[in-house]
PDB file of C-alpha atoms and ligand atoms in Angstrom:
ATOM      1  CA  MET E  21       0.162  -0.008  -0.016  1.00  0.00           C
ATOM      2  CA  ALA E  22       1.261   3.542  -1.090  1.00  0.00           C
ATOM      3  CA  LYS E  23       2.674   5.221   2.268  1.00  0.00           C
ATOM      4  CA  ARG E  24       1.188   8.293   3.467  1.00  0.00           C
ATOM      5  CA  ILE E  25       3.873  10.892   2.742  1.00  0.00           C
ATOM      6  CA  ALA E  26       4.152  14.768   4.359  1.00  0.00           C
ATOM      7  CA  VAL E  27       6.374  17.385   3.136  1.00  0.00           C
ATOM      8  CA  PHE E  28       7.649  20.435   4.987  1.00  0.00           C
ATOM      9  CA  ALA E  29       9.246  23.428   3.285  1.00  0.00           C
ATOM     10  CA  SER E  30       9.527  26.620   4.857  1.00  0.00           C
ATOM     11  CA  GLY E  31      10.415  28.991   1.685  1.00  0.00           C
ATOM     12  CA  ASN E  32      10.663  27.914  -2.032  1.00  0.00           C
ATOM     13  CA  GLY E  33       9.379  24.179  -2.470  1.00  0.00           C
ATOM     14  CA  SER E  34      11.260  23.415  -5.555  1.00  0.00           C
ATOM     15  CA  ASN E  35      11.854  19.856  -3.908  1.00  0.00           C
ATOM     16  CA  PHE E  36       8.541  19.559  -2.868  1.00  0.00           C
ATOM     17  CA  GLN E  37       7.534  20.117  -6.599  1.00  0.00           C
ATOM     18  CA  VAL E  38       9.866  17.388  -7.410  1.00  0.00           C
ATOM     19  CA  ILE E  39       8.303  14.848  -5.031  1.00  0.00           C
ATOM     20  CA  ALA E  40       4.779  15.752  -5.600  1.00  0.00           C
ATOM     21  CA  GLU E  41       5.497  15.139  -9.302  1.00  0.00           C
ATOM     22  CA  GLN E  42       6.458  11.509  -8.400  1.00  0.00           C
ATOM     23  CA  PHE E  43       4.145  10.635  -4.888  1.00  0.00           C
ATOM     24  CA  PRO E  44       0.839  11.071  -3.688  1.00  0.00           C
ATOM     25  CA  VAL E  45       1.391  13.649  -1.250  1.00  0.00           C
ATOM     26  CA  GLU E  46      -1.233  14.197   1.825  1.00  0.00           C
ATOM     27  CA  PHE E  47      -0.434  17.554   2.418  1.00  0.00           C
ATOM     28  CA  VAL E  48       2.383  20.312   2.173  1.00  0.00           C
ATOM     29  CA  PHE E  49       3.064  21.965   5.710  1.00  0.00           C
ATOM     30  CA  SER E  50       4.818  25.175   5.547  1.00  0.00           C
ATOM     31  CA  ASP E  51       5.724  27.207   9.053  1.00  0.00           C
ATOM     32  CA  HIS E  52       5.319  30.417   6.618  1.00  0.00           C
ATOM     33  CA  ARG E  53       1.845  31.708   5.774  1.00  0.00           C
ATOM     34  CA  ASP E  54       2.858  33.507   2.453  1.00  0.00           C
ATOM     35  CA  ALA E  55       5.701  30.832   1.453  1.00  0.00           C
ATOM     36  CA  TYR E  56       5.740  30.060  -2.296  1.00  0.00           C
ATOM     37  CA  VAL E  57       5.098  26.310  -1.793  1.00  0.00           C
ATOM     38  CA  LEU E  58       1.416  26.843  -0.909  1.00  0.00           C
ATOM     39  CA  GLU E  59       1.692  28.325  -4.118  1.00  0.00           C
ATOM     40  CA  ARG E  60       3.336  25.165  -6.064  1.00  0.00           C
ATOM     41  CA  ALA E  61       1.005  22.791  -3.496  1.00  0.00           C
ATOM     42  CA  LYS E  62      -1.826  24.506  -4.971  1.00  0.00           C
ATOM     43  CA  ASN E  63      -1.127  24.870  -8.480  1.00  0.00           C
ATOM     44  CA  LEU E  64      -0.509  20.814  -8.086  1.00  0.00           C
ATOM     45  CA  GLY E  65      -3.766  20.222  -6.090  1.00  0.00           C
ATOM     46  CA  VAL E  66      -1.916  18.898  -3.059  1.00  0.00           C
ATOM     47  CA  ALA E  67      -3.567  20.164   0.423  1.00  0.00           C
ATOM     48  CA  SER E  68      -1.401  22.467   2.427  1.00  0.00           C
ATOM     49  CA  HIS E  69      -1.608  23.481   5.983  1.00  0.00           C
ATOM     50  CA  ALA E  70       0.409  26.742   6.976  1.00  0.00           C
ATOM     51  CA  PHE E  71       0.729  28.128  10.586  1.00  0.00           C
ATOM     52  CA  GLU E  72       3.113  30.240  12.164  1.00  0.00           C
ATOM     53  CA  LEU E  73       5.684  29.550  15.547  1.00  0.00           C
ATOM     54  CA  LYS E  74       4.840  32.675  16.589  1.00  0.00           C
ATOM     55  CA  GLU E  75       1.079  32.167  16.805  1.00  0.00           C
ATOM     56  CA  PHE E  76       1.424  29.699  19.744  1.00  0.00           C
ATOM     57  CA  ASP E  77       2.813  30.274  23.392  1.00  0.00           C
ATOM     58  CA  ASN E  78       5.413  28.268  22.735  1.00  0.00           C
ATOM     59  CA  LYS E  79       7.531  25.600  20.450  1.00  0.00           C
ATOM     60  CA  GLU E  80       5.691  22.427  22.347  1.00  0.00           C
ATOM     61  CA  ALA E  81       2.266  23.773  21.463  1.00  0.00           C
ATOM     62  CA  TYR E  82       3.367  24.858  17.974  1.00  0.00           C
ATOM     63  CA  GLU E  83       4.811  21.147  17.721  1.00  0.00           C
ATOM     64  CA  GLU E  84       1.520  20.033  19.018  1.00  0.00           C
ATOM     65  CA  ALA E  85      -0.227  21.137  16.412  1.00  0.00           C
ATOM     66  CA  ILE E  86       2.017  19.809  13.770  1.00  0.00           C
ATOM     67  CA  VAL E  87       1.699  16.310  15.417  1.00  0.00           C
ATOM     68  CA  LYS E  88      -2.083  16.577  15.451  1.00  0.00           C
ATOM     69  CA  LEU E  89      -2.240  17.003  11.686  1.00  0.00           C
ATOM     70  CA  LEU E  90       0.592  14.442  11.090  1.00  0.00           C
ATOM     71  CA  ASP E  91      -2.132  12.099  13.114  1.00  0.00           C
ATOM     72  CA  GLU E  92      -4.925  13.325  11.291  1.00  0.00           C
ATOM     73  CA  HIS E  93      -3.570  12.064   8.379  1.00  0.00           C
ATOM     74  CA  GLN E  94      -1.906   9.067   9.216  1.00  0.00           C
ATOM     75  CA  ILE E  95       1.390  10.070   7.904  1.00  0.00           C
ATOM     76  CA  ASP E  96       4.141   7.592   7.036  1.00  0.00           C
ATOM     77  CA  LEU E  97       7.031   9.844   6.300  1.00  0.00           C
ATOM     78  CA  VAL E  98       7.722  13.310   7.023  1.00  0.00           C
ATOM     79  CA  CYS E  99       9.878  14.531   4.332  1.00  0.00           C
ATOM     80  CA  LEU E 100      11.560  18.116   5.354  1.00  0.00           C
ATOM     81  CA  ALA E 101      12.038  19.709   1.914  1.00  0.00           C
ATOM     82  CA  GLY E 102      14.213  23.423   3.128  1.00  0.00           C
ATOM     83  CA  TYR E 103      12.005  23.206   6.609  1.00  0.00           C
ATOM     84  CA  MET E 104      14.005  25.742   8.613  1.00  0.00           C
ATOM     85  CA  LYS E 105      13.548  25.062  11.957  1.00  0.00           C
ATOM     86  CA  ILE E 106      14.709  23.164  14.255  1.00  0.00           C
ATOM     87  CA  VAL E 107      12.406  19.561  15.161  1.00  0.00           C
ATOM     88  CA  GLY E 108      11.939  19.711  18.457  1.00  0.00           C
ATOM     89  CA  PRO E 109      11.204  17.378  21.116  1.00  0.00           C
ATOM     90  CA  THR E 110       7.296  17.042  20.605  1.00  0.00           C
ATOM     91  CA  LEU E 111       7.799  16.648  17.118  1.00  0.00           C
ATOM     92  CA  LEU E 112      10.810  13.849  17.710  1.00  0.00           C
ATOM     93  CA  ALA E 113       8.874  11.961  20.658  1.00  0.00           C
ATOM     94  CA  ALA E 114       5.862  11.258  18.066  1.00  0.00           C
ATOM     95  CA  TYR E 115       7.636  10.771  14.830  1.00  0.00           C
ATOM     96  CA  GLU E 116      11.448  10.425  15.381  1.00  0.00           C
ATOM     97  CA  GLY E 117      12.505   7.399  12.733  1.00  0.00           C
ATOM     98  CA  ARG E 118       9.704   9.030  10.376  1.00  0.00           C
ATOM     99  CA  ILE E 119      11.305  11.979   9.544  1.00  0.00           C
ATOM    100  CA  ILE E 120      13.786  12.162   6.988  1.00  0.00           C
ATOM    101  CA  ASN E 121      15.771  15.948   5.775  1.00  0.00           C
ATOM    102  CA  ILE E 122      17.671  16.719   2.385  1.00  0.00           C
ATOM    103  CA  HIS E 123      20.866  18.774   3.537  1.00  0.00           C
ATOM    104  CA  PRO E 124      22.226  20.367   0.347  1.00  0.00           C
ATOM    105  CA  ALA E 125      25.935  19.373   1.609  1.00  0.00           C
ATOM    106  CA  TYR E 126      28.315  16.039   2.209  1.00  0.00           C
ATOM    107  CA  LEU E 127      27.522  15.888   5.945  1.00  0.00           C
ATOM    108  CA  PRO E 128      29.021  15.997   8.238  1.00  0.00           C
ATOM    109  CA  ASN E 129      30.705  18.743   6.385  1.00  0.00           C
ATOM    110  CA  PHE E 130      29.147  21.677   6.936  1.00  0.00           C
ATOM    111  CA  PRO E 131      25.744  21.736   8.421  1.00  0.00           C
ATOM    112  CA  GLY E 132      23.320  24.428   8.980  1.00  0.00           C
ATOM    113  CA  ALA E 133      21.626  26.867   6.982  1.00  0.00           C
ATOM    114  CA  HIS E 134      24.259  27.600   4.526  1.00  0.00           C
ATOM    115  CA  GLY E 135      25.923  24.255   3.504  1.00  0.00           C
ATOM    116  CA  ILE E 136      26.173  25.464  -0.151  1.00  0.00           C
ATOM    117  CA  ARG E 137      27.544  28.946   0.375  1.00  0.00           C
ATOM    118  CA  ASP E 138      29.765  27.560   3.372  1.00  0.00           C
ATOM    119  CA  ALA E 139      31.181  24.620   0.945  1.00  0.00           C
ATOM    120  CA  TYR E 140      31.843  27.269  -1.715  1.00  0.00           C
ATOM    121  CA  GLU E 141      33.780  29.914   0.580  1.00  0.00           C
ATOM    122  CA  ALA E 142      35.738  27.110   2.056  1.00  0.00           C
ATOM    123  CA  LYS E 143      37.345  26.439  -1.474  1.00  0.00           C
ATOM    124  CA  VAL E 144      36.908  22.540  -0.946  1.00  0.00           C
ATOM    125  CA  SER E 145      37.273  20.558  -3.715  1.00  0.00           C
ATOM    126  CA  PHE E 146      34.079  18.519  -3.256  1.00  0.00           C
ATOM    127  CA  THR E 147      30.551  19.002  -2.009  1.00  0.00           C
ATOM    128  CA  GLY E 148      27.088  17.058  -2.279  1.00  0.00           C
ATOM    129  CA  VAL E 149      24.100  16.159  -0.866  1.00  0.00           C
ATOM    130  CA  THR E 150      22.895  14.119   2.087  1.00  0.00           C
ATOM    131  CA  VAL E 151      19.686  12.454   2.925  1.00  0.00           C
ATOM    132  CA  HIS E 152      19.480  11.486   6.887  1.00  0.00           C
ATOM    133  CA  TYR E 153      17.275  10.795   9.432  1.00  0.00           C
ATOM    134  CA  VAL E 154      16.303  13.713  11.499  1.00  0.00           C
ATOM    135  CA  ASP E 155      17.556  13.980  15.259  1.00  0.00           C
ATOM    136  CA  GLU E 156      17.770  17.006  17.919  1.00  0.00           C
ATOM    137  CA  GLY E 157      20.617  18.044  16.193  1.00  0.00           C
ATOM    138  CA  VAL E 158      21.306  20.445  13.511  1.00  0.00           C
ATOM    139  CA  ASP E 159      21.770  18.008  10.243  1.00  0.00           C
ATOM    140  CA  THR E 160      23.450  15.422  12.913  1.00  0.00           C
ATOM    141  CA  GLY E 161      20.416  12.444  12.223  1.00  0.00           C
ATOM    142  CA  GLU E 162      21.485   8.808  10.915  1.00  0.00           C
ATOM    143  CA  ILE E 163      23.001   9.413   7.324  1.00  0.00           C
ATOM    144  CA  ILE E 164      20.424   7.390   4.826  1.00  0.00           C
ATOM    145  CA  HIS E 165      21.877   8.142   1.820  1.00  0.00           C
ATOM    146  CA  GLN E 166      24.772  10.887   0.318  1.00  0.00           C
ATOM    147  CA  GLU E 167      26.423  11.423  -3.048  1.00  0.00           C
ATOM    148  CA  LYS E 168      29.315  13.592  -4.055  1.00  0.00           C
ATOM    149  CA  ILE E 169      29.977  16.641  -6.473  1.00  0.00           C
ATOM    150  CA  ASP E 170      33.225  17.480  -7.489  1.00  0.00           C
ATOM    151  CA  ILE E 171      33.759  21.421  -7.409  1.00  0.00           C
ATOM    152  CA  ASP E 172      35.756  23.163 -10.650  1.00  0.00           C
ATOM    153  CA  PRO E 173      37.351  25.871  -9.452  1.00  0.00           C
ATOM    154  CA  SER E 174      36.182  27.591 -12.167  1.00  0.00           C
ATOM    155  CA  TRP E 175      32.453  27.674 -10.774  1.00  0.00           C
ATOM    156  CA  SER E 176      30.376  30.625  -9.612  1.00  0.00           C
ATOM    157  CA  LEU E 177      28.530  30.176  -6.488  1.00  0.00           C
ATOM    158  CA  ASP E 178      25.424  29.937  -8.576  1.00  0.00           C
ATOM    159  CA  THR E 179      26.662  27.396 -10.804  1.00  0.00           C
ATOM    160  CA  LEU E 180      27.616  25.239  -7.519  1.00  0.00           C
ATOM    161  CA  GLU E 181      23.927  26.032  -6.205  1.00  0.00           C
ATOM    162  CA  GLU E 182      22.561  24.814  -9.671  1.00  0.00           C
ATOM    163  CA  HIS E 183      24.670  21.664 -10.064  1.00  0.00           C
ATOM    164  CA  VAL E 184      23.606  20.551  -5.961  1.00  0.00           C
ATOM    165  CA  HIS E 185      19.841  21.619  -6.623  1.00  0.00           C
ATOM    166  CA  ALA E 186      19.860  19.413  -9.805  1.00  0.00           C
ATOM    167  CA  LEU E 187      21.385  16.120  -7.395  1.00  0.00           C
ATOM    168  CA  GLU E 188      18.840  17.220  -4.652  1.00  0.00           C
ATOM    169  CA  TYR E 189      15.813  16.287  -7.404  1.00  0.00           C
ATOM    170  CA  GLN E 190      17.467  13.477  -9.067  1.00  0.00           C
ATOM    171  CA  MET E 191      18.179  12.293  -5.469  1.00  0.00           C
ATOM    172  CA  PHE E 192      15.393  12.509  -3.461  1.00  0.00           C
ATOM    173  CA  PRO E 193      12.635  10.568  -4.850  1.00  0.00           C
ATOM    174  CA  GLY E 194      15.185   7.722  -4.815  1.00  0.00           C
ATOM    175  CA  VAL E 195      15.564   7.430  -1.722  1.00  0.00           C
ATOM    176  CA  ILE E 196      11.760   8.584  -0.339  1.00  0.00           C
ATOM    177  CA  GLN E 197      10.861   5.337  -2.419  1.00  0.00           C
ATOM    178  CA  THR E 198      13.391   3.022  -0.605  1.00  0.00           C
ATOM    179  CA  ILE E 199      12.264   4.455   2.805  1.00  0.00           C
ATOM    180  CA  CYS E 200       8.476   3.958   1.368  1.00  0.00           C
ATOM    181  CA  GLU E 201       9.200   0.289   1.070  1.00  0.00           C
ATOM    182  CA  GLN E 202      11.246  -0.023   4.024  1.00  0.00           C
ATOM    183  CA  ILE E 203       8.349   1.229   6.152  1.00  0.00           C
ATOM    184  CA  GLU E 204       5.942  -1.119   4.034  1.00  0.00           C
ATOM    185  CA  ARG E 205       8.606  -3.895   5.321  1.00  0.00           C
ATOM    186  CA  GLU E 206       8.057  -3.037   8.951  1.00  0.00           C
ATOM    187  CA  ASP E 207       4.325  -2.522   8.473  1.00  0.00           C
ATOM    188  CA  THR E 208       3.745  -6.161   7.466  1.00  0.00           C
ATOM    189  CA  LYS E 209       5.892  -7.755   9.450  1.00  0.00           C
TER     190      LYS E 209
HETATM  191  C1  GRF R   9      17.507  22.784  -0.788  1.00  0.00           C
HETATM  192  O1  GRF R   9      18.537  23.149  -1.043  1.00  0.00           O
HETATM  193  C2  GRF R   9      17.475  21.851   0.542  1.00  0.00           C
HETATM  194  O2  GRF R   9      18.378  20.883   0.457  1.00  0.00           O
HETATM  195  C3  GRF R   9      17.657  22.615   1.933  1.00  0.00           C
HETATM  196  O3  GRF R   9      16.429  23.628   1.300  1.00  0.00           O
HETATM  197  C4  GRF R   9      16.835  23.981   0.232  1.00  0.00           C
HETATM  198  C5  GRF R   9      15.298  23.938  -0.144  1.00  0.00           C
HETATM  199  O4  GRF R   9      14.884  24.597  -1.619  1.00  0.00           O
HETATM  200  N1  GRF R   9      17.393  22.381   2.894  1.00  0.00           N
HETATM  201  P1  GRF R   9      13.305  24.157  -2.035  1.00  0.00           P
HETATM  202  O5  GRF R   9      12.670  25.128  -1.095  1.00  0.00           O
HETATM  203  O6  GRF R   9      13.456  22.899  -2.216  1.00  0.00           O
HETATM  204  O7  GRF R   9      13.206  24.803  -3.353  1.00  0.00           O
END
């Protein structure tokens, strides 16, 4: 049976779009009510939910609302694709092992919000893309899959960004498929 996927994104949502074009997505969640990803969801006919941390008393209450949504939709897998918040203990307690994140660098190198730029400025010979399980740290969870990109020293930052995003779009759906198959096997044990 198809696994039920939710995607979380804070901004542009190009990875969400690639996922939604290849899998049924139950809904996209954004922590910004004006995020472009919500526009993409509308165009693709995917349900969306958006609310902001500042609308709640604290992060616990915010994440309780997220858990409620996930529970209501019986979500099997949460794919973070440019979700710019650290996942807190409330969400982790409910869904740990079922939340994966895509990071635009070859972890453990260059974690954090500026993985592409940081690798570029460090003038390293390679970077890449990593998909990992989400834990309480910033880009520290168990690595599921990662691939490298050799950096040509003549590339601009924009060129590197294009290469990283192209690899993300190519890699993420395959990893999601593998994880869904794994969940299916666990569910039918
Ligand atoms: C991607 O580079 C992803 O790896 C990172 O945030 C970016 C999101 O881009 N976590 P988009 O919103 O999917 O276009």
